[in-house]
Amino acid sequence: MLEEPASAPLATADQLSTEFAKQRSSLKEDLFSLIQEAVKPLQVSTEPLQATVTAFQTRLTSVESVAGDNFERLTAAESTVELLRVQNQSLLDRLEDLENRSPRCNLRIWNIPEGSERGKDPLKFMAELLMQMLGPDVFPAPPELERAHRSPSSRTSQNNSPRPFLVCFSKFQHKEAIIRWARNHELKHQGATVRIYQDFSTALTKKRAAFNGIEPALYQKNLRFHLLYPARLRMFLGDDIHVFSSHDEAQRFLDQRSCK
């Protein structure tokens, strides 16, 4: 009778645990080696990229520093420009004021027909004409004039209106007397209505002319008014006096008053 071969001894739990640990460690090392081999080329290829990023960061930091310096300089420049703008405007205002005050003894007299002088000296002609139009109550004798001549602008076929006379008075009081008298009287010469105005610069004349649009409404409402120097409108409402610096401001006041 044959004998059965002896069976191999079964592994214990500790032996199995130890074997599994060895296999796991070996597998882990193999995987780590494989990953390292696979990642190594990537690491080599990213080194130039990392160097480029570092260079860009350095340049960005430099640009930010320069931008900060430029912003401070720009702020300082804007402050300087604003200061210069204010100073320039102040100088322009003073220059314009000087330009308009220098001819304070001058008047512009409009609508005297061309050729009225008939070869007479313009100085003598205007002195006698003013005395004649205003009468002996204002000028018992011809006023003293320093200069008198027509505006040097040439006449065109499209514009047949007579050129204005520019008159410079020797005495400021004479000029003021004419202005006051002309506010309440109509001047006539050869059938034409003569207009008398202060001799202002072109720029100031335009500013004062901005109030022309509101004057018809003031006349219609029987409101007393007149222009103040340099370009302000003074309006009388009973015992109240209102002063406006612009046409729009005066128009808004009239509109609000009409709604009441």
PDB file of C-alpha atoms in Angstrom:
ATOM      1  CA  MET A   1       0.000   0.000   0.000  1.00  0.00           C
ATOM      2  CA  LEU A   2       1.444   3.394  -1.147  1.00  0.00           C
ATOM      3  CA  GLU A   3       2.046   6.253   1.343  1.00  0.00           C
ATOM      4  CA  GLU A   4       0.506   9.720   0.617  1.00  0.00           C
ATOM      5  CA  PRO A   5       3.020  12.570   0.270  1.00  0.00           C
ATOM      6  CA  ALA A   6       3.165  14.898   3.211  1.00  0.00           C
ATOM      7  CA  SER A   7       1.334  18.304   2.613  1.00  0.00           C
ATOM      8  CA  ALA A   8       3.353  21.597   2.757  1.00  0.00           C
ATOM      9  CA  PRO A   9       2.922  23.470   5.950  1.00  0.00           C
ATOM     10  CA  LEU A  10       0.432  26.397   5.731  1.00  0.00           C
ATOM     11  CA  ALA A  11       1.857  29.963   6.056  1.00  0.00           C
ATOM     12  CA  THR A  12       0.942  31.721   9.181  1.00  0.00           C
ATOM     13  CA  ALA A  13      -0.789  35.097   9.288  1.00  0.00           C
ATOM     14  CA  ASP A  14       2.394  36.821  10.353  1.00  0.00           C
ATOM     15  CA  GLN A  15       4.269  35.361   7.430  1.00  0.00           C
ATOM     16  CA  LEU A  16       1.566  36.505   5.016  1.00  0.00           C
ATOM     17  CA  SER A  17       1.597  39.993   6.466  1.00  0.00           C
ATOM     18  CA  THR A  18       5.361  40.199   6.168  1.00  0.00           C
ATOM     19  CA  GLU A  19       5.239  38.987   2.566  1.00  0.00           C
ATOM     20  CA  PHE A  20       2.536  41.482   1.635  1.00  0.00           C
ATOM     21  CA  ALA A  21       4.582  44.284   3.168  1.00  0.00           C
ATOM     22  CA  LYS A  22       7.616  43.276   1.127  1.00  0.00           C
ATOM     23  CA  GLN A  23       5.558  43.171  -2.066  1.00  0.00           C
ATOM     24  CA  ARG A  24       3.979  46.533  -1.316  1.00  0.00           C
ATOM     25  CA  SER A  25       7.363  48.113  -0.617  1.00  0.00           C
ATOM     26  CA  SER A  26       8.817  46.635  -3.778  1.00  0.00           C
ATOM     27  CA  LEU A  27       5.841  47.813  -5.840  1.00  0.00           C
ATOM     28  CA  LYS A  28       6.075  51.284  -4.304  1.00  0.00           C
ATOM     29  CA  GLU A  29       9.750  51.547  -5.156  1.00  0.00           C
ATOM     30  CA  ASP A  30       9.090  50.355  -8.703  1.00  0.00           C
ATOM     31  CA  LEU A  31       6.288  52.898  -9.166  1.00  0.00           C
ATOM     32  CA  PHE A  32       8.403  55.692  -7.721  1.00  0.00           C
ATOM     33  CA  SER A  33      11.224  54.777 -10.103  1.00  0.00           C
ATOM     34  CA  LEU A  34       8.835  54.736 -13.054  1.00  0.00           C
ATOM     35  CA  ILE A  35       7.315  58.119 -12.078  1.00  0.00           C
ATOM     36  CA  GLN A  36      10.761  59.653 -11.615  1.00  0.00           C
ATOM     37  CA  GLU A  37      11.847  58.421 -15.021  1.00  0.00           C
ATOM     38  CA  ALA A  38       8.667  59.765 -16.600  1.00  0.00           C
ATOM     39  CA  VAL A  39       8.803  63.163 -14.837  1.00  0.00           C
ATOM     40  CA  LYS A  40      12.512  63.811 -15.323  1.00  0.00           C
ATOM     41  CA  PRO A  41      12.145  64.944 -18.976  1.00  0.00           C
ATOM     42  CA  LEU A  42       9.308  67.253 -17.927  1.00  0.00           C
ATOM     43  CA  GLN A  43      11.428  68.790 -15.207  1.00  0.00           C
ATOM     44  CA  VAL A  44      14.209  69.400 -17.701  1.00  0.00           C
ATOM     45  CA  SER A  45      11.787  71.012 -20.194  1.00  0.00           C
ATOM     46  CA  THR A  46      10.194  73.303 -17.562  1.00  0.00           C
ATOM     47  CA  GLU A  47      13.482  74.739 -16.312  1.00  0.00           C
ATOM     48  CA  PRO A  48      13.751  77.286 -19.180  1.00  0.00           C
ATOM     49  CA  LEU A  49      10.076  78.182 -18.637  1.00  0.00           C
ATOM     50  CA  GLN A  50      10.737  78.759 -14.960  1.00  0.00           C
ATOM     51  CA  ALA A  51      13.708  80.947 -15.842  1.00  0.00           C
ATOM     52  CA  THR A  52      11.511  82.938 -18.265  1.00  0.00           C
ATOM     53  CA  VAL A  53       8.784  83.391 -15.644  1.00  0.00           C
ATOM     54  CA  THR A  54      11.366  84.580 -13.143  1.00  0.00           C
ATOM     55  CA  ALA A  55      12.707  87.077 -15.675  1.00  0.00           C
ATOM     56  CA  PHE A  56       9.179  88.349 -16.395  1.00  0.00           C
ATOM     57  CA  GLN A  57       8.509  88.748 -12.682  1.00  0.00           C
ATOM     58  CA  THR A  58      11.677  90.788 -12.321  1.00  0.00           C
ATOM     59  CA  ARG A  59      10.751  92.992 -15.277  1.00  0.00           C
ATOM     60  CA  LEU A  60       7.170  93.370 -14.024  1.00  0.00           C
ATOM     61  CA  THR A  61       8.441  94.513 -10.649  1.00  0.00           C
ATOM     62  CA  SER A  62      10.671  97.042 -12.411  1.00  0.00           C
ATOM     63  CA  VAL A  63       7.782  98.280 -14.581  1.00  0.00           C
ATOM     64  CA  GLU A  64       5.527  98.650 -11.541  1.00  0.00           C
ATOM     65  CA  SER A  65       8.203 100.719  -9.834  1.00  0.00           C
ATOM     66  CA  VAL A  66       8.631 102.939 -12.886  1.00  0.00           C
ATOM     67  CA  ALA A  67       4.840 103.279 -13.270  1.00  0.00           C
ATOM     68  CA  GLY A  68       4.557 104.363  -9.652  1.00  0.00           C
ATOM     69  CA  ASP A  69       7.245 106.994 -10.165  1.00  0.00           C
ATOM     70  CA  ASN A  70       5.560 108.186 -13.374  1.00  0.00           C
ATOM     71  CA  PHE A  71       2.190 108.417 -11.628  1.00  0.00           C
ATOM     72  CA  GLU A  72       3.692 110.643  -8.948  1.00  0.00           C
ATOM     73  CA  ARG A  73       5.323 112.794 -11.615  1.00  0.00           C
ATOM     74  CA  LEU A  74       2.046 112.968 -13.570  1.00  0.00           C
ATOM     75  CA  THR A  75       0.167 114.041 -10.462  1.00  0.00           C
ATOM     76  CA  ALA A  76       2.752 116.748  -9.821  1.00  0.00           C
ATOM     77  CA  ALA A  77       2.580 117.829 -13.483  1.00  0.00           C
ATOM     78  CA  GLU A  78      -1.231 118.041 -13.370  1.00  0.00           C
ATOM     79  CA  SER A  79      -1.049 120.185 -10.257  1.00  0.00           C
ATOM     80  CA  THR A  80       1.470 122.463 -11.963  1.00  0.00           C
ATOM     81  CA  VAL A  81      -0.654 122.683 -15.120  1.00  0.00           C
ATOM     82  CA  GLU A  82      -3.740 123.574 -13.076  1.00  0.00           C
ATOM     83  CA  LEU A  83      -1.784 126.257 -11.219  1.00  0.00           C
ATOM     84  CA  LEU A  84      -0.501 127.667 -14.516  1.00  0.00           C
ATOM     85  CA  ARG A  85      -4.040 127.573 -15.956  1.00  0.00           C
ATOM     86  CA  VAL A  86      -5.381 129.583 -13.025  1.00  0.00           C
ATOM     87  CA  GLN A  87      -2.501 132.055 -13.242  1.00  0.00           C
ATOM     88  CA  ASN A  88      -2.905 132.349 -17.018  1.00  0.00           C
ATOM     89  CA  GLN A  89      -6.640 132.998 -16.686  1.00  0.00           C
ATOM     90  CA  SER A  90      -5.944 135.622 -14.045  1.00  0.00           C
ATOM     91  CA  LEU A  91      -3.440 137.329 -16.341  1.00  0.00           C
ATOM     92  CA  LEU A  92      -5.910 137.188 -19.256  1.00  0.00           C
ATOM     93  CA  ASP A  93      -8.646 138.710 -17.093  1.00  0.00           C
ATOM     94  CA  ARG A  94      -6.309 141.482 -15.931  1.00  0.00           C
ATOM     95  CA  LEU A  95      -5.142 142.100 -19.504  1.00  0.00           C
ATOM     96  CA  GLU A  96      -8.717 142.282 -20.761  1.00  0.00           C
ATOM     97  CA  ASP A  97      -9.645 144.622 -17.922  1.00  0.00           C
ATOM     98  CA  LEU A  98      -6.668 146.846 -18.749  1.00  0.00           C
ATOM     99  CA  GLU A  99      -7.574 146.737 -22.441  1.00  0.00           C
ATOM    100  CA  ASN A 100     -11.115 147.885 -21.702  1.00  0.00           C
ATOM    101  CA  ARG A 101     -10.220 150.498 -19.106  1.00  0.00           C
ATOM    102  CA  SER A 102      -7.514 152.165 -21.186  1.00  0.00           C
ATOM    103  CA  PRO A 103     -10.080 153.671 -23.629  1.00  0.00           C
ATOM    104  CA  ARG A 104     -12.376 154.749 -20.762  1.00  0.00           C
ATOM    105  CA  CYS A 105     -12.680 158.193 -22.323  1.00  0.00           C
ATOM    106  CA  ASN A 106     -13.715 156.779 -25.708  1.00  0.00           C
ATOM    107  CA  LEU A 107     -17.143 156.406 -27.291  1.00  0.00           C
ATOM    108  CA  ARG A 108     -18.346 154.682 -30.436  1.00  0.00           C
ATOM    109  CA  ILE A 109     -21.007 156.698 -32.227  1.00  0.00           C
ATOM    110  CA  TRP A 110     -23.073 154.834 -34.832  1.00  0.00           C
ATOM    111  CA  ASN A 111     -25.387 155.755 -37.714  1.00  0.00           C
ATOM    112  CA  ILE A 112     -23.832 159.062 -38.692  1.00  0.00           C
ATOM    113  CA  PRO A 113     -24.250 159.005 -42.502  1.00  0.00           C
ATOM    114  CA  GLU A 114     -21.094 158.717 -44.556  1.00  0.00           C
ATOM    115  CA  GLY A 115     -19.937 162.025 -45.968  1.00  0.00           C
ATOM    116  CA  SER A 116     -21.616 164.098 -43.264  1.00  0.00           C
ATOM    117  CA  GLU A 117     -18.260 165.733 -42.541  1.00  0.00           C
ATOM    118  CA  ARG A 118     -18.163 167.270 -46.036  1.00  0.00           C
ATOM    119  CA  GLY A 119     -14.409 167.668 -45.867  1.00  0.00           C
ATOM    120  CA  LYS A 120     -14.493 169.227 -42.400  1.00  0.00           C
ATOM    121  CA  ASP A 121     -11.936 168.206 -39.774  1.00  0.00           C
ATOM    122  CA  PRO A 122     -13.481 165.146 -38.008  1.00  0.00           C
ATOM    123  CA  LEU A 123     -12.439 166.522 -34.602  1.00  0.00           C
ATOM    124  CA  LYS A 124     -14.224 169.807 -35.128  1.00  0.00           C
ATOM    125  CA  PHE A 125     -17.177 168.113 -36.861  1.00  0.00           C
ATOM    126  CA  MET A 126     -17.863 165.728 -33.956  1.00  0.00           C
ATOM    127  CA  ALA A 127     -17.475 168.412 -31.293  1.00  0.00           C
ATOM    128  CA  GLU A 128     -20.019 170.653 -33.032  1.00  0.00           C
ATOM    129  CA  LEU A 129     -22.346 167.708 -33.772  1.00  0.00           C
ATOM    130  CA  LEU A 130     -22.410 166.577 -30.139  1.00  0.00           C
ATOM    131  CA  MET A 131     -23.152 170.086 -28.930  1.00  0.00           C
ATOM    132  CA  GLN A 132     -25.930 170.358 -31.516  1.00  0.00           C
ATOM    133  CA  MET A 133     -27.555 166.969 -30.719  1.00  0.00           C
ATOM    134  CA  LEU A 134     -27.358 167.229 -26.916  1.00  0.00           C
ATOM    135  CA  GLY A 135     -28.189 170.913 -26.696  1.00  0.00           C
ATOM    136  CA  PRO A 136     -26.816 173.766 -24.590  1.00  0.00           C
ATOM    137  CA  ASP A 137     -28.013 172.228 -21.317  1.00  0.00           C
ATOM    138  CA  VAL A 138     -25.383 169.520 -21.638  1.00  0.00           C
ATOM    139  CA  PHE A 139     -22.718 171.338 -23.664  1.00  0.00           C
ATOM    140  CA  PRO A 140     -22.930 175.131 -23.708  1.00  0.00           C
ATOM    141  CA  ALA A 141     -19.711 174.966 -25.753  1.00  0.00           C
ATOM    142  CA  PRO A 142     -18.244 172.225 -27.958  1.00  0.00           C
ATOM    143  CA  PRO A 143     -16.680 169.480 -25.782  1.00  0.00           C
ATOM    144  CA  GLU A 144     -12.911 169.084 -25.809  1.00  0.00           C
ATOM    145  CA  LEU A 145     -11.881 166.098 -27.928  1.00  0.00           C
ATOM    146  CA  GLU A 146      -8.459 164.514 -28.296  1.00  0.00           C
ATOM    147  CA  ARG A 147      -9.253 162.345 -31.313  1.00  0.00           C
ATOM    148  CA  ALA A 148     -12.180 161.688 -33.603  1.00  0.00           C
ATOM    149  CA  HIS A 149     -12.235 159.513 -36.722  1.00  0.00           C
ATOM    150  CA  ARG A 150     -14.309 156.878 -38.403  1.00  0.00           C
ATOM    151  CA  SER A 151     -13.528 153.205 -37.885  1.00  0.00           C
ATOM    152  CA  PRO A 152     -10.800 152.163 -40.339  1.00  0.00           C
ATOM    153  CA  SER A 153     -12.838 149.147 -41.510  1.00  0.00           C
ATOM    154  CA  SER A 154     -13.666 149.331 -45.207  1.00  0.00           C
ATOM    155  CA  ARG A 155     -17.229 149.403 -46.518  1.00  0.00           C
ATOM    156  CA  THR A 156     -18.478 146.631 -48.817  1.00  0.00           C
ATOM    157  CA  SER A 157     -21.341 146.389 -51.262  1.00  0.00           C
ATOM    158  CA  GLN A 158     -23.088 143.942 -48.936  1.00  0.00           C
ATOM    159  CA  ASN A 159     -22.772 146.283 -45.962  1.00  0.00           C
ATOM    160  CA  ASN A 160     -23.804 149.848 -46.738  1.00  0.00           C
ATOM    161  CA  SER A 161     -24.188 150.953 -43.122  1.00  0.00           C
ATOM    162  CA  PRO A 162     -21.993 153.924 -42.207  1.00  0.00           C
ATOM    163  CA  ARG A 163     -18.778 153.283 -40.323  1.00  0.00           C
ATOM    164  CA  PRO A 164     -18.909 154.305 -36.665  1.00  0.00           C
ATOM    165  CA  PHE A 165     -17.031 157.285 -35.285  1.00  0.00           C
ATOM    166  CA  LEU A 166     -14.428 156.665 -32.583  1.00  0.00           C
ATOM    167  CA  VAL A 167     -14.257 159.691 -30.297  1.00  0.00           C
ATOM    168  CA  CYS A 168     -11.778 160.251 -27.473  1.00  0.00           C
ATOM    169  CA  PHE A 169     -12.730 162.961 -24.955  1.00  0.00           C
ATOM    170  CA  SER A 170     -10.211 165.081 -23.114  1.00  0.00           C
ATOM    171  CA  LYS A 171     -12.400 164.996 -20.016  1.00  0.00           C
ATOM    172  CA  PHE A 172     -13.913 161.829 -18.632  1.00  0.00           C
ATOM    173  CA  GLN A 173     -16.856 163.840 -17.235  1.00  0.00           C
ATOM    174  CA  HIS A 174     -17.886 164.900 -20.741  1.00  0.00           C
ATOM    175  CA  LYS A 175     -18.021 161.293 -21.902  1.00  0.00           C
ATOM    176  CA  GLU A 176     -20.082 160.272 -18.861  1.00  0.00           C
ATOM    177  CA  ALA A 177     -22.480 163.179 -19.386  1.00  0.00           C
ATOM    178  CA  ILE A 178     -23.186 161.973 -22.941  1.00  0.00           C
ATOM    179  CA  ILE A 179     -23.763 158.379 -21.775  1.00  0.00           C
ATOM    180  CA  ARG A 180     -26.212 159.464 -19.069  1.00  0.00           C
ATOM    181  CA  TRP A 181     -28.106 161.794 -21.399  1.00  0.00           C
ATOM    182  CA  ALA A 182     -28.322 159.215 -24.207  1.00  0.00           C
ATOM    183  CA  ARG A 183     -29.966 156.646 -21.888  1.00  0.00           C
ATOM    184  CA  ASN A 184     -33.102 158.780 -21.663  1.00  0.00           C
ATOM    185  CA  HIS A 185     -33.093 160.630 -24.983  1.00  0.00           C
ATOM    186  CA  GLU A 186     -33.086 159.775 -28.657  1.00  0.00           C
ATOM    187  CA  LEU A 187     -30.345 161.312 -30.800  1.00  0.00           C
ATOM    188  CA  LYS A 188     -31.057 162.226 -34.420  1.00  0.00           C
ATOM    189  CA  HIS A 189     -28.829 163.391 -37.274  1.00  0.00           C
ATOM    190  CA  GLN A 190     -30.061 163.848 -40.850  1.00  0.00           C
ATOM    191  CA  GLY A 191     -33.107 161.722 -40.010  1.00  0.00           C
ATOM    192  CA  ALA A 192     -31.032 158.797 -38.714  1.00  0.00           C
ATOM    193  CA  THR A 193     -31.138 157.597 -35.108  1.00  0.00           C
ATOM    194  CA  VAL A 194     -27.664 157.936 -33.628  1.00  0.00           C
ATOM    195  CA  ARG A 195     -26.467 155.228 -31.210  1.00  0.00           C
ATOM    196  CA  ILE A 196     -23.752 155.823 -28.632  1.00  0.00           C
ATOM    197  CA  TYR A 197     -21.816 153.038 -26.941  1.00  0.00           C
ATOM    198  CA  GLN A 198     -18.766 152.599 -24.769  1.00  0.00           C
ATOM    199  CA  ASP A 199     -15.616 151.622 -26.674  1.00  0.00           C
ATOM    200  CA  PHE A 200     -15.036 148.078 -25.438  1.00  0.00           C
ATOM    201  CA  SER A 201     -12.843 145.315 -26.827  1.00  0.00           C
ATOM    202  CA  THR A 202     -14.323 142.772 -29.227  1.00  0.00           C
ATOM    203  CA  ALA A 203     -14.256 140.013 -26.599  1.00  0.00           C
ATOM    204  CA  LEU A 204     -16.070 142.107 -23.999  1.00  0.00           C
ATOM    205  CA  THR A 205     -18.549 143.379 -26.585  1.00  0.00           C
ATOM    206  CA  LYS A 206     -19.521 139.768 -27.347  1.00  0.00           C
ATOM    207  CA  LYS A 207     -19.966 139.035 -23.636  1.00  0.00           C
ATOM    208  CA  ARG A 208     -22.224 142.048 -23.204  1.00  0.00           C
ATOM    209  CA  ALA A 209     -24.116 141.214 -26.401  1.00  0.00           C
ATOM    210  CA  ALA A 210     -25.083 137.869 -24.846  1.00  0.00           C
ATOM    211  CA  PHE A 211     -27.740 139.769 -22.855  1.00  0.00           C
ATOM    212  CA  ASN A 212     -29.389 141.130 -26.018  1.00  0.00           C
ATOM    213  CA  GLY A 213     -31.699 138.133 -26.203  1.00  0.00           C
ATOM    214  CA  ILE A 214     -33.347 138.916 -22.878  1.00  0.00           C
ATOM    215  CA  GLU A 215     -33.810 142.657 -23.344  1.00  0.00           C
ATOM    216  CA  PRO A 216     -37.107 142.388 -25.322  1.00  0.00           C
ATOM    217  CA  ALA A 217     -38.646 140.393 -22.454  1.00  0.00           C
ATOM    218  CA  LEU A 218     -37.507 143.026 -19.965  1.00  0.00           C
ATOM    219  CA  TYR A 219     -38.999 145.818 -22.067  1.00  0.00           C
ATOM    220  CA  GLN A 220     -42.239 143.848 -22.393  1.00  0.00           C
ATOM    221  CA  LYS A 221     -42.479 143.463 -18.605  1.00  0.00           C
ATOM    222  CA  ASN A 222     -41.593 147.165 -18.080  1.00  0.00           C
ATOM    223  CA  LEU A 223     -38.577 146.243 -15.967  1.00  0.00           C
ATOM    224  CA  ARG A 224     -35.757 148.723 -15.563  1.00  0.00           C
ATOM    225  CA  PHE A 225     -32.296 147.356 -16.227  1.00  0.00           C
ATOM    226  CA  HIS A 226     -28.837 148.239 -17.492  1.00  0.00           C
ATOM    227  CA  LEU A 227     -25.501 146.564 -18.015  1.00  0.00           C
ATOM    228  CA  LEU A 228     -22.741 146.852 -15.468  1.00  0.00           C
ATOM    229  CA  TYR A 229     -19.036 146.672 -16.234  1.00  0.00           C
ATOM    230  CA  PRO A 230     -17.680 144.370 -17.441  1.00  0.00           C
ATOM    231  CA  ALA A 231     -20.642 142.151 -18.425  1.00  0.00           C
ATOM    232  CA  ARG A 232     -23.375 141.896 -15.792  1.00  0.00           C
ATOM    233  CA  LEU A 233     -27.061 142.677 -15.958  1.00  0.00           C
ATOM    234  CA  ARG A 234     -28.635 144.723 -13.176  1.00  0.00           C
ATOM    235  CA  MET A 235     -32.415 144.421 -12.936  1.00  0.00           C
ATOM    236  CA  PHE A 236     -34.744 146.531 -10.793  1.00  0.00           C
ATOM    237  CA  LEU A 237     -37.879 144.942  -9.310  1.00  0.00           C
ATOM    238  CA  GLY A 238     -39.572 147.503  -7.097  1.00  0.00           C
ATOM    239  CA  ASP A 239     -37.172 148.150  -4.247  1.00  0.00           C
ATOM    240  CA  ASP A 240     -35.144 145.015  -5.030  1.00  0.00           C
ATOM    241  CA  ILE A 241     -32.041 144.956  -7.193  1.00  0.00           C
ATOM    242  CA  HIS A 242     -30.860 141.740  -8.848  1.00  0.00           C
ATOM    243  CA  VAL A 243     -27.521 141.285 -10.608  1.00  0.00           C
ATOM    244  CA  PHE A 244     -26.878 138.465 -13.108  1.00  0.00           C
ATOM    245  CA  SER A 245     -23.599 137.287 -14.596  1.00  0.00           C
ATOM    246  CA  SER A 246     -25.056 135.455 -17.602  1.00  0.00           C
ATOM    247  CA  HIS A 247     -28.032 135.468 -19.929  1.00  0.00           C
ATOM    248  CA  ASP A 248     -29.103 131.980 -18.787  1.00  0.00           C
ATOM    249  CA  GLU A 249     -29.079 133.028 -15.136  1.00  0.00           C
ATOM    250  CA  ALA A 250     -31.274 136.045 -15.869  1.00  0.00           C
ATOM    251  CA  GLN A 251     -33.623 133.987 -18.068  1.00  0.00           C
ATOM    252  CA  ARG A 252     -34.109 131.373 -15.344  1.00  0.00           C
ATOM    253  CA  PHE A 253     -34.966 134.141 -12.892  1.00  0.00           C
ATOM    254  CA  LEU A 254     -37.598 135.575 -15.251  1.00  0.00           C
ATOM    255  CA  ASP A 255     -39.061 132.117 -15.929  1.00  0.00           C
ATOM    256  CA  GLN A 256     -39.362 131.359 -12.197  1.00  0.00           C
ATOM    257  CA  ARG A 257     -40.934 134.759 -11.610  1.00  0.00           C
ATOM    258  CA  SER A 258     -43.474 134.163 -14.399  1.00  0.00           C
ATOM    259  CA  CYS A 259     -44.523 130.838 -12.837  1.00  0.00           C
ATOM    260  CA  LYS A 260     -45.389 132.447  -9.525  1.00  0.00           C
TER     261      LYS A 260
END
